[in-house]
PDB file of C-alpha atoms in Angstrom:
ATOM      1  CA  MET A   1      -4.039 -19.944  -3.155  1.00 43.00           C
ATOM      2  CA  THR A   2      -6.389 -18.973  -5.936  1.00 42.00           C
ATOM      3  CA  GLU A   3      -4.944 -20.028  -9.266  1.00 45.00           C
ATOM      4  CA  SER A   4      -4.376 -17.303 -11.853  1.00 47.00           C
ATOM      5  CA  PRO A   5      -3.001 -17.273 -15.399  1.00 48.00           C
ATOM      6  CA  GLN A   6       0.782 -16.830 -15.268  1.00 55.00           C
ATOM      7  CA  ASP A   7       0.646 -13.911 -17.730  1.00 65.00           C
ATOM      8  CA  ASP A   8      -1.494 -11.942 -15.260  1.00 89.00           C
ATOM      9  CA  VAL A   9       0.872 -12.351 -12.307  1.00 94.00           C
ATOM     10  CA  LEU A  10       2.628  -9.079 -11.485  1.00 97.00           C
ATOM     11  CA  LEU A  11       4.378 -10.195  -8.312  1.00 97.00           C
ATOM     12  CA  SER A  12       4.858 -13.595  -6.725  1.00 97.00           C
ATOM     13  CA  ALA A  13       6.611 -14.250  -3.431  1.00 96.00           C
ATOM     14  CA  LYS A  14       7.700 -17.395  -1.613  1.00 96.00           C
ATOM     15  CA  LEU A  15       9.574 -16.000   1.312  1.00 95.00           C
ATOM     16  CA  SER A  16      10.996 -16.571   4.783  1.00 95.00           C
ATOM     17  CA  VAL A  17      12.523 -13.711   6.792  1.00 95.00           C
ATOM     18  CA  SER A  18      14.351 -13.821  10.100  1.00 93.00           C
ATOM     19  CA  TYR A  19      16.341 -11.383  12.230  1.00 87.00           C
ATOM     20  CA  ARG A  20      19.745 -12.690  13.262  1.00 84.00           C
ATOM     21  CA  GLY A  21      19.454 -14.963  16.279  1.00 80.00           C
ATOM     22  CA  LYS A  22      15.652 -14.710  16.482  1.00 85.00           C
ATOM     23  CA  PRO A  23      12.751 -16.906  15.312  1.00 85.00           C
ATOM     24  CA  PRO A  24      11.505 -16.227  11.754  1.00 90.00           C
ATOM     25  CA  VAL A  25       9.199 -13.238  11.264  1.00 93.00           C
ATOM     26  CA  LEU A  26       7.857 -14.712   8.000  1.00 95.00           C
ATOM     27  CA  ARG A  27       7.754 -18.465   7.397  1.00 94.00           C
ATOM     28  CA  ASN A  28       7.274 -19.767   3.858  1.00 94.00           C
ATOM     29  CA  VAL A  29       4.880 -16.959   2.961  1.00 95.00           C
ATOM     30  CA  GLU A  30       3.361 -17.469  -0.494  1.00 94.00           C
ATOM     31  CA  LEU A  31       1.694 -14.451  -2.070  1.00 94.00           C
ATOM     32  CA  GLU A  32       0.601 -13.482  -5.573  1.00 95.00           C
ATOM     33  CA  ILE A  33      -0.545 -10.110  -6.861  1.00 96.00           C
ATOM     34  CA  GLN A  34      -2.140 -10.002 -10.266  1.00 96.00           C
ATOM     35  CA  GLN A  35      -1.862  -7.081 -12.644  1.00 95.00           C
ATOM     36  CA  GLY A  36      -4.465  -4.438 -11.920  1.00 95.00           C
ATOM     37  CA  GLU A  37      -5.929  -6.025  -8.776  1.00 96.00           C
ATOM     38  CA  VAL A  38      -6.272  -4.803  -5.213  1.00 97.00           C
ATOM     39  CA  LEU A  39      -5.021  -7.430  -2.774  1.00 97.00           C
ATOM     40  CA  GLY A  40      -5.679  -6.986   0.928  1.00 96.00           C
ATOM     41  CA  LEU A  41      -3.112  -8.289   3.405  1.00 96.00           C
ATOM     42  CA  ILE A  42      -4.756  -8.624   6.813  1.00 93.00           C
ATOM     43  CA  GLY A  43      -3.053  -9.332  10.104  1.00 88.00           C
ATOM     44  CA  GLN A  44      -2.695  -8.098  13.633  1.00 86.00           C
ATOM     45  CA  SER A  45       0.240  -5.973  14.808  1.00 84.00           C
ATOM     46  CA  GLY A  46       3.444  -8.020  14.811  1.00 82.00           C
ATOM     47  CA  SER A  47       2.212 -10.575  12.281  1.00 87.00           C
ATOM     48  CA  GLY A  48       4.858  -9.592   9.712  1.00 90.00           C
ATOM     49  CA  LYS A  49       2.825  -7.391   7.335  1.00 92.00           C
ATOM     50  CA  SER A  50       5.291  -4.498   7.197  1.00 91.00           C
ATOM     51  CA  THR A  51       8.255  -6.882   7.026  1.00 93.00           C
ATOM     52  CA  LEU A  52       6.757  -8.378   3.866  1.00 95.00           C
ATOM     53  CA  ALA A  53       6.260  -4.883   2.391  1.00 94.00           C
ATOM     54  CA  MET A  54       9.856  -3.909   3.186  1.00 94.00           C
ATOM     55  CA  ALA A  55      11.107  -7.151   1.655  1.00 95.00           C
ATOM     56  CA  ILE A  56       9.255  -6.427  -1.602  1.00 96.00           C
ATOM     57  CA  LEU A  57      10.737  -2.925  -1.675  1.00 95.00           C
ATOM     58  CA  GLY A  58      14.230  -4.225  -0.886  1.00 94.00           C
ATOM     59  CA  LEU A  59      14.418  -2.119   2.270  1.00 93.00           C
ATOM     60  CA  LEU A  60      15.389  -4.820   4.755  1.00 92.00           C
ATOM     61  CA  ASP A  61      18.820  -4.403   6.355  1.00 89.00           C
ATOM     62  CA  ARG A  62      20.729  -7.293   4.789  1.00 85.00           C
ATOM     63  CA  LYS A  63      23.367  -7.169   7.530  1.00 86.00           C
ATOM     64  CA  ARG A  64      20.833  -7.876  10.280  1.00 90.00           C
ATOM     65  CA  ILE A  65      17.976  -9.588   8.463  1.00 91.00           C
ATOM     66  CA  HIS A  66      18.101 -12.785   6.449  1.00 91.00           C
ATOM     67  CA  ALA A  67      15.578 -13.253   3.648  1.00 92.00           C
ATOM     68  CA  GLU A  68      15.447 -16.441   1.629  1.00 93.00           C
ATOM     69  CA  GLY A  69      13.187 -17.672  -1.129  1.00 96.00           C
ATOM     70  CA  SER A  70      11.973 -15.643  -4.068  1.00 96.00           C
ATOM     71  CA  ILE A  71      10.233 -12.363  -4.875  1.00 97.00           C
ATOM     72  CA  ARG A  72       9.583 -12.052  -8.604  1.00 97.00           C
ATOM     73  CA  PHE A  73       8.252  -8.764  -9.994  1.00 97.00           C
ATOM     74  CA  GLU A  74       7.436  -8.528 -13.701  1.00 95.00           C
ATOM     75  CA  GLY A  75       9.609 -11.586 -14.174  1.00 93.00           C
ATOM     76  CA  THR A  76      12.634 -10.144 -12.329  1.00 95.00           C
ATOM     77  CA  GLU A  77      13.981 -11.739  -9.154  1.00 97.00           C
ATOM     78  CA  LEU A  78      14.177  -8.907  -6.627  1.00 96.00           C
ATOM     79  CA  LEU A  79      16.171 -10.709  -3.928  1.00 94.00           C
ATOM     80  CA  THR A  80      19.254 -10.908  -6.148  1.00 93.00           C
ATOM     81  CA  LEU A  81      19.245  -7.263  -7.292  1.00 94.00           C
ATOM     82  CA  HIS A  82      21.898  -4.812  -6.134  1.00 93.00           C
ATOM     83  CA  GLU A  83      20.839  -1.683  -4.239  1.00 93.00           C
ATOM     84  CA  SER A  84      21.311   0.546  -7.302  1.00 93.00           C
ATOM     85  CA  GLN A  85      18.953  -1.698  -9.277  1.00 94.00           C
ATOM     86  CA  LEU A  86      16.385  -1.659  -6.479  1.00 94.00           C
ATOM     87  CA  ARG A  87      16.567   2.146  -6.306  1.00 93.00           C
ATOM     88  CA  SER A  88      15.606   2.321  -9.979  1.00 93.00           C
ATOM     89  CA  LEU A  89      12.443   0.324  -9.188  1.00 94.00           C
ATOM     90  CA  ARG A  90      11.428   2.010  -5.925  1.00 94.00           C
ATOM     91  CA  GLY A  91       9.365   5.094  -6.571  1.00 92.00           C
ATOM     92  CA  ARG A  92       9.016   4.242 -10.253  1.00 94.00           C
ATOM     93  CA  LYS A  93       7.651   0.718 -10.644  1.00 96.00           C
ATOM     94  CA  ILE A  94       6.853  -0.055  -6.987  1.00 97.00           C
ATOM     95  CA  THR A  95       5.800   2.705  -4.619  1.00 96.00           C
ATOM     96  CA  LEU A  96       4.832   3.020  -0.968  1.00 95.00           C
ATOM     97  CA  VAL A  97       2.268   5.030   0.999  1.00 95.00           C
ATOM     98  CA  LEU A  98       2.623   4.933   4.783  1.00 89.00           C
ATOM     99  CA  GLN A  99       0.124   5.678   7.526  1.00 83.00           C
ATOM    100  CA  SER A 100       1.469   8.979   8.853  1.00 84.00           C
ATOM    101  CA  PRO A 101       1.654  11.570   6.064  1.00 83.00           C
ATOM    102  CA  LEU A 102       2.798  14.502   8.188  1.00 82.00           C
ATOM    103  CA  SER A 103       5.838  12.537   9.389  1.00 85.00           C
ATOM    104  CA  SER A 104       6.513  11.035   5.940  1.00 89.00           C
ATOM    105  CA  LEU A 105       6.693  14.439   4.237  1.00 94.00           C
ATOM    106  CA  ASN A 106       9.677  16.727   4.854  1.00 95.00           C
ATOM    107  CA  PRO A 107       8.396  19.545   7.103  1.00 95.00           C
ATOM    108  CA  ALA A 108      11.107  21.954   5.913  1.00 96.00           C
ATOM    109  CA  LEU A 109      10.308  21.730   2.188  1.00 97.00           C
ATOM    110  CA  LYS A 110       7.405  23.140   0.207  1.00 97.00           C
ATOM    111  CA  ILE A 111       5.098  20.675  -1.511  1.00 97.00           C
ATOM    112  CA  ARG A 112       6.302  21.810  -4.952  1.00 97.00           C
ATOM    113  CA  THR A 113       9.921  21.048  -4.020  1.00 97.00           C
ATOM    114  CA  GLN A 114       9.084  17.581  -2.715  1.00 97.00           C
ATOM    115  CA  LEU A 115       7.050  16.697  -5.804  1.00 97.00           C
ATOM    116  CA  ARG A 116       9.801  17.965  -8.110  1.00 97.00           C
ATOM    117  CA  GLU A 117      12.452  15.930  -6.299  1.00 96.00           C
ATOM    118  CA  THR A 118      10.249  12.831  -6.592  1.00 96.00           C
ATOM    119  CA  TRP A 119       9.836  13.394 -10.335  1.00 96.00           C
ATOM    120  CA  ARG A 120      13.535  14.038 -10.971  1.00 95.00           C
ATOM    121  CA  ALA A 121      14.537  10.867  -9.118  1.00 94.00           C
ATOM    122  CA  HIS A 122      13.271   8.779 -12.041  1.00 94.00           C
ATOM    123  CA  ALA A 123      12.721  11.135 -14.983  1.00 93.00           C
ATOM    124  CA  SER A 124      14.551  13.730 -17.030  1.00 89.00           C
ATOM    125  CA  GLY A 125      13.132  16.627 -18.962  1.00 90.00           C
ATOM    126  CA  THR A 126      12.327  20.304 -18.796  1.00 94.00           C
ATOM    127  CA  SER A 127      10.705  22.160 -15.923  1.00 94.00           C
ATOM    128  CA  SER A 128       7.533  22.249 -18.008  1.00 95.00           C
ATOM    129  CA  ASP A 129       7.599  18.452 -18.343  1.00 96.00           C
ATOM    130  CA  CYS A 130       7.985  18.185 -14.572  1.00 96.00           C
ATOM    131  CA  ASP A 131       5.178  20.659 -13.857  1.00 95.00           C
ATOM    132  CA  ARG A 132       2.826  18.861 -16.247  1.00 96.00           C
ATOM    133  CA  ALA A 133       3.512  15.522 -14.535  1.00 96.00           C
ATOM    134  CA  ILE A 134       2.960  17.087 -11.106  1.00 97.00           C
ATOM    135  CA  GLY A 135      -0.272  18.722 -12.229  1.00 96.00           C
ATOM    136  CA  SER A 136      -1.549  15.423 -13.606  1.00 96.00           C
ATOM    137  CA  ALA A 137      -0.648  13.556 -10.402  1.00 96.00           C
ATOM    138  CA  LEU A 138      -2.334  16.166  -8.183  1.00 97.00           C
ATOM    139  CA  ASN A 139      -5.414  16.156 -10.384  1.00 95.00           C
ATOM    140  CA  SER A 140      -5.617  12.358 -10.098  1.00 94.00           C
ATOM    141  CA  VAL A 141      -5.884  12.670  -6.310  1.00 95.00           C
ATOM    142  CA  SER A 142      -8.304  15.630  -6.419  1.00 93.00           C
ATOM    143  CA  LEU A 143      -5.840  18.256  -5.204  1.00 96.00           C
ATOM    144  CA  PRO A 144      -5.240  21.710  -6.728  1.00 95.00           C
ATOM    145  CA  SER A 145      -2.017  22.365  -8.627  1.00 94.00           C
ATOM    146  CA  ASP A 146      -1.979  26.161  -8.397  1.00 95.00           C
ATOM    147  CA  ASP A 147       0.877  28.162  -6.894  1.00 95.00           C
ATOM    148  CA  ASP A 148      -0.972  28.843  -3.639  1.00 96.00           C
ATOM    149  CA  PHE A 149      -1.210  25.119  -2.905  1.00 96.00           C
ATOM    150  CA  LEU A 150       2.268  24.188  -4.138  1.00 97.00           C
ATOM    151  CA  ARG A 151       3.865  26.867  -1.938  1.00 97.00           C
ATOM    152  CA  LYS A 152       2.436  25.257   1.192  1.00 97.00           C
ATOM    153  CA  TYR A 153       4.461  23.341   3.758  1.00 96.00           C
ATOM    154  CA  PRO A 154       3.094  20.034   5.097  1.00 95.00           C
ATOM    155  CA  ALA A 155       2.098  21.612   8.429  1.00 94.00           C
ATOM    156  CA  GLN A 156      -0.207  24.014   6.551  1.00 96.00           C
ATOM    157  CA  MET A 157      -2.365  21.160   5.240  1.00 94.00           C
ATOM    158  CA  SER A 158      -4.926  18.872   6.800  1.00 92.00           C
ATOM    159  CA  VAL A 159      -3.946  15.246   7.406  1.00 90.00           C
ATOM    160  CA  GLY A 160      -6.227  14.196   4.550  1.00 91.00           C
ATOM    161  CA  GLN A 161      -4.561  16.637   2.133  1.00 94.00           C
ATOM    162  CA  ALA A 162      -1.120  15.499   3.248  1.00 93.00           C
ATOM    163  CA  GLN A 163      -2.079  11.884   2.600  1.00 93.00           C
ATOM    164  CA  ARG A 164      -3.283  12.829  -0.891  1.00 94.00           C
ATOM    165  CA  VAL A 165       0.063  14.540  -1.529  1.00 96.00           C
ATOM    166  CA  LEU A 166       1.853  11.321  -0.519  1.00 95.00           C
ATOM    167  CA  ILE A 167      -0.368   9.352  -2.889  1.00 96.00           C
ATOM    168  CA  ALA A 168       0.318  11.885  -5.679  1.00 96.00           C
ATOM    169  CA  MET A 169       4.049  11.297  -5.137  1.00 96.00           C
ATOM    170  CA  ALA A 170       3.473   7.550  -5.245  1.00 96.00           C
ATOM    171  CA  VAL A 171       1.617   7.659  -8.586  1.00 95.00           C
ATOM    172  CA  LEU A 172       3.787  10.355 -10.209  1.00 95.00           C
ATOM    173  CA  HIS A 173       5.630   7.786 -12.353  1.00 95.00           C
ATOM    174  CA  ARG A 174       2.557   5.597 -12.975  1.00 94.00           C
ATOM    175  CA  PRO A 175       3.809   2.549 -11.036  1.00 96.00           C
ATOM    176  CA  ALA A 176       2.647  -0.995 -11.671  1.00 97.00           C
ATOM    177  CA  LEU A 177       2.318  -1.663  -7.918  1.00 97.00           C
ATOM    178  CA  LEU A 178       1.458   0.627  -5.011  1.00 97.00           C
ATOM    179  CA  ILE A 179       1.928  -0.692  -1.474  1.00 97.00           C
ATOM    180  CA  ALA A 180      -0.396   1.023   1.015  1.00 95.00           C
ATOM    181  CA  ASP A 181       0.842   0.099   4.505  1.00 93.00           C
ATOM    182  CA  GLU A 182      -1.891   1.024   7.008  1.00 90.00           C
ATOM    183  CA  ALA A 183      -2.408   4.104   4.824  1.00 90.00           C
ATOM    184  CA  THR A 184      -5.800   5.014   6.294  1.00 87.00           C
ATOM    185  CA  SER A 185      -5.328   4.087   9.953  1.00 83.00           C
ATOM    186  CA  ALA A 186      -4.381   7.639  11.053  1.00 78.00           C
ATOM    187  CA  LEU A 187      -7.405   9.229   9.363  1.00 85.00           C
ATOM    188  CA  ASP A 188     -10.866  10.058  10.638  1.00 87.00           C
ATOM    189  CA  VAL A 189     -13.750   7.953   9.319  1.00 88.00           C
ATOM    190  CA  ILE A 190     -14.868  10.393   6.601  1.00 90.00           C
ATOM    191  CA  THR A 191     -11.344  11.051   5.303  1.00 90.00           C
ATOM    192  CA  GLN A 192     -10.623   7.316   5.412  1.00 90.00           C
ATOM    193  CA  ALA A 193     -13.624   6.656   3.176  1.00 91.00           C
ATOM    194  CA  GLU A 194     -12.434   9.350   0.748  1.00 92.00           C
ATOM    195  CA  ILE A 195      -8.929   7.864   0.544  1.00 92.00           C
ATOM    196  CA  LEU A 196     -10.305   4.348   0.018  1.00 93.00           C
ATOM    197  CA  LYS A 197     -12.476   5.658  -2.824  1.00 93.00           C
ATOM    198  CA  LEU A 198      -9.405   7.390  -4.268  1.00 94.00           C
ATOM    199  CA  PHE A 199      -7.351   4.176  -4.172  1.00 95.00           C
ATOM    200  CA  ARG A 200     -10.115   2.327  -6.000  1.00 94.00           C
ATOM    201  CA  GLU A 201     -10.393   5.049  -8.653  1.00 94.00           C
ATOM    202  CA  LEU A 202      -6.626   5.051  -9.231  1.00 94.00           C
ATOM    203  CA  ASN A 203      -6.711   1.271  -9.558  1.00 94.00           C
ATOM    204  CA  GLN A 204      -9.585   1.314 -12.047  1.00 93.00           C
ATOM    205  CA  ASN A 205      -8.324   4.253 -14.115  1.00 92.00           C
ATOM    206  CA  SER A 206      -4.709   3.107 -14.503  1.00 90.00           C
ATOM    207  CA  ARG A 207      -4.762  -0.658 -13.835  1.00 91.00           C
ATOM    208  CA  MET A 208      -2.273  -0.016 -11.051  1.00 96.00           C
ATOM    209  CA  ALA A 209      -2.167  -2.977  -8.677  1.00 97.00           C
ATOM    210  CA  ILE A 210      -2.413  -2.198  -4.963  1.00 97.00           C
ATOM    211  CA  LEU A 211      -1.199  -4.242  -2.001  1.00 97.00           C
ATOM    212  CA  TYR A 212      -3.454  -2.857   0.732  1.00 97.00           C
ATOM    213  CA  ILE A 213      -2.015  -3.757   4.139  1.00 95.00           C
ATOM    214  CA  SER A 214      -4.354  -3.318   7.083  1.00 91.00           C
ATOM    215  CA  HIS A 215      -5.787  -4.766  10.262  1.00 85.00           C
ATOM    216  CA  ASP A 216      -9.129  -3.060   9.493  1.00 84.00           C
ATOM    217  CA  LEU A 217     -11.476  -5.633   7.970  1.00 86.00           C
ATOM    218  CA  ALA A 218     -14.115  -3.046   7.070  1.00 85.00           C
ATOM    219  CA  SER A 219     -11.757  -1.058   4.850  1.00 88.00           C
ATOM    220  CA  VAL A 220     -10.400  -4.253   3.272  1.00 90.00           C
ATOM    221  CA  ALA A 221     -13.939  -5.405   2.477  1.00 89.00           C
ATOM    222  CA  GLY A 222     -14.664  -2.090   0.784  1.00 87.00           C
ATOM    223  CA  ILE A 223     -11.695  -1.944  -1.570  1.00 92.00           C
ATOM    224  CA  CYS A 224     -10.047  -5.340  -2.153  1.00 95.00           C
ATOM    225  CA  ASP A 225     -10.642  -7.939  -4.880  1.00 95.00           C
ATOM    226  CA  ARG A 226      -8.832 -10.665  -2.936  1.00 96.00           C
ATOM    227  CA  VAL A 227      -7.472 -10.987   0.579  1.00 96.00           C
ATOM    228  CA  ALA A 228      -4.705 -12.922   2.274  1.00 96.00           C
ATOM    229  CA  ILE A 229      -4.707 -13.512   6.029  1.00 95.00           C
ATOM    230  CA  LEU A 230      -1.290 -13.319   7.723  1.00 95.00           C
ATOM    231  CA  HIS A 231      -1.011 -14.915  11.153  1.00 93.00           C
ATOM    232  CA  GLN A 232       2.190 -15.543  13.102  1.00 91.00           C
ATOM    233  CA  GLY A 233       4.311 -15.070   9.993  1.00 92.00           C
ATOM    234  CA  GLN A 234       2.300 -17.349   7.694  1.00 94.00           C
ATOM    235  CA  ILE A 235      -0.489 -16.895   5.153  1.00 95.00           C
ATOM    236  CA  VAL A 236      -3.207 -19.039   6.685  1.00 95.00           C
ATOM    237  CA  GLU A 237      -5.993 -18.286   4.206  1.00 95.00           C
ATOM    238  CA  SER A 238      -6.470 -16.467   0.889  1.00 95.00           C
ATOM    239  CA  GLY A 239      -9.180 -16.067  -1.709  1.00 95.00           C
ATOM    240  CA  THR A 240     -11.725 -13.592  -2.996  1.00 95.00           C
ATOM    241  CA  THR A 241     -12.793 -10.978  -0.483  1.00 94.00           C
ATOM    242  CA  HIS A 242     -16.363 -12.264  -0.465  1.00 93.00           C
ATOM    243  CA  GLN A 243     -15.271 -15.868  -0.017  1.00 93.00           C
ATOM    244  CA  VAL A 244     -12.847 -15.258   2.846  1.00 93.00           C
ATOM    245  CA  LEU A 245     -14.897 -12.715   4.788  1.00 90.00           C
ATOM    246  CA  THR A 246     -18.285 -14.398   4.461  1.00 91.00           C
ATOM    247  CA  ALA A 247     -17.189 -18.020   4.854  1.00 93.00           C
ATOM    248  CA  PRO A 248     -13.804 -18.009   6.631  1.00 93.00           C
ATOM    249  CA  ALA A 249     -12.223 -21.443   6.728  1.00 94.00           C
ATOM    250  CA  HIS A 250      -9.312 -20.893   9.112  1.00 94.00           C
ATOM    251  CA  GLU A 251      -9.883 -20.598  12.831  1.00 94.00           C
ATOM    252  CA  TYR A 252      -7.887 -17.354  13.045  1.00 93.00           C
ATOM    253  CA  THR A 253      -9.951 -15.723  10.272  1.00 92.00           C
ATOM    254  CA  GLN A 254     -13.115 -16.826  12.049  1.00 92.00           C
ATOM    255  CA  ARG A 255     -11.872 -15.101  15.227  1.00 92.00           C
ATOM    256  CA  LEU A 256     -11.129 -11.939  13.274  1.00 88.00           C
ATOM    257  CA  MET A 257     -14.628 -11.892  11.847  1.00 88.00           C
ATOM    258  CA  ALA A 258     -16.196 -12.542  15.240  1.00 88.00           C
ATOM    259  CA  ALA A 259     -14.259  -9.603  16.693  1.00 82.00           C
ATOM    260  CA  MET A 260     -15.554  -7.109  14.125  1.00 76.00           C
ATOM    261  CA  PRO A 261     -17.655  -4.397  15.798  1.00 69.00           C
ATOM    262  CA  ARG A 262     -21.312  -4.413  14.843  1.00 65.00           C
ATOM    263  CA  MET A 263     -23.657  -1.463  14.809  1.00 47.00           C
ATOM    264  CA  PRO A 264     -26.185  -1.694  17.661  1.00 55.00           C
ATOM    265  CA  GLN A 265     -29.764  -2.143  16.567  1.00 51.00           C
ATOM    266  CA  PRO A 266     -32.045   0.807  17.440  1.00 56.00           C
ATOM    267  CA  THR A 267     -34.473   0.207  20.283  1.00 53.00           C
ATOM    268  CA  ALA A 268     -38.207   0.730  19.960  1.00 56.00           C
ATOM    269  CA  ALA A 269     -37.851   4.023  21.872  1.00 51.00           C
ATOM    270  CA  GLY A 270     -35.086   5.114  19.529  1.00 48.00           C
ATOM    271  CA  LYS A 271     -37.178   4.342  16.465  1.00 47.00           C
ATOM    272  CA  ALA A 272     -40.069   6.328  17.889  1.00 52.00           C
ATOM    273  CA  ALA A 273     -37.829   9.297  18.656  1.00 47.00           C
ATOM    274  CA  ALA A 274     -36.458   9.206  15.095  1.00 47.00           C
ATOM    275  CA  ARG A 275     -39.980   9.503  13.761  1.00 53.00           C
TER     276      ARG A 275
END
């Protein structure tokens, strides 16, 4: 792993996770996220990416799943916290954005109601305080905060707008770490680019660290400062995005890079037609 000053480390994990009676899903995974950075976690389906995210959030079922090792966040050991302590962190200090916004939002509640409930989960104050925080969060994700928009139900919005609402909920309490788990995989190419740009702006404007989980190398290359490659439950390679994606050292990373689609070169006839 790339060495970093200890004072800059926001989260560090050394973790193994297994389901009862089954082989480990994660095996001695070592991961560091520095304050204010965007770290990409790359891996194919089933490699353990979402399990790692759920472990950080304390959402693994402790009756069925055994996690051992350490997850330290801002100096606090998360694996030893009680559920009530974890609830005070989730949504406030560590937040999550998933890939399917229309299924993540409550279809029966207006957007205003869902944003207000998110705010009241970790804050107290007047209705005006709440509305100001909601307006600021919506503005940060380039959404309107007028009554017409806030009265909408999720089904009345585009997928891109719904994803921005989810991100507004995630940044409402100005978290130190946002986990984006395949957050752009359900979006069309143009909307995906807009959401990636939004993540980068939020990171730069607030120094919010982002763990960007994806199997899409192109999006990782466009947003991440560093990347870690997860393969069969282990981190097999990590480093700066440029270093890992331009000169991959591990055989699995090399296969990933070789499998990336490449734009076909225009033929002579195509060039002539373009002219």
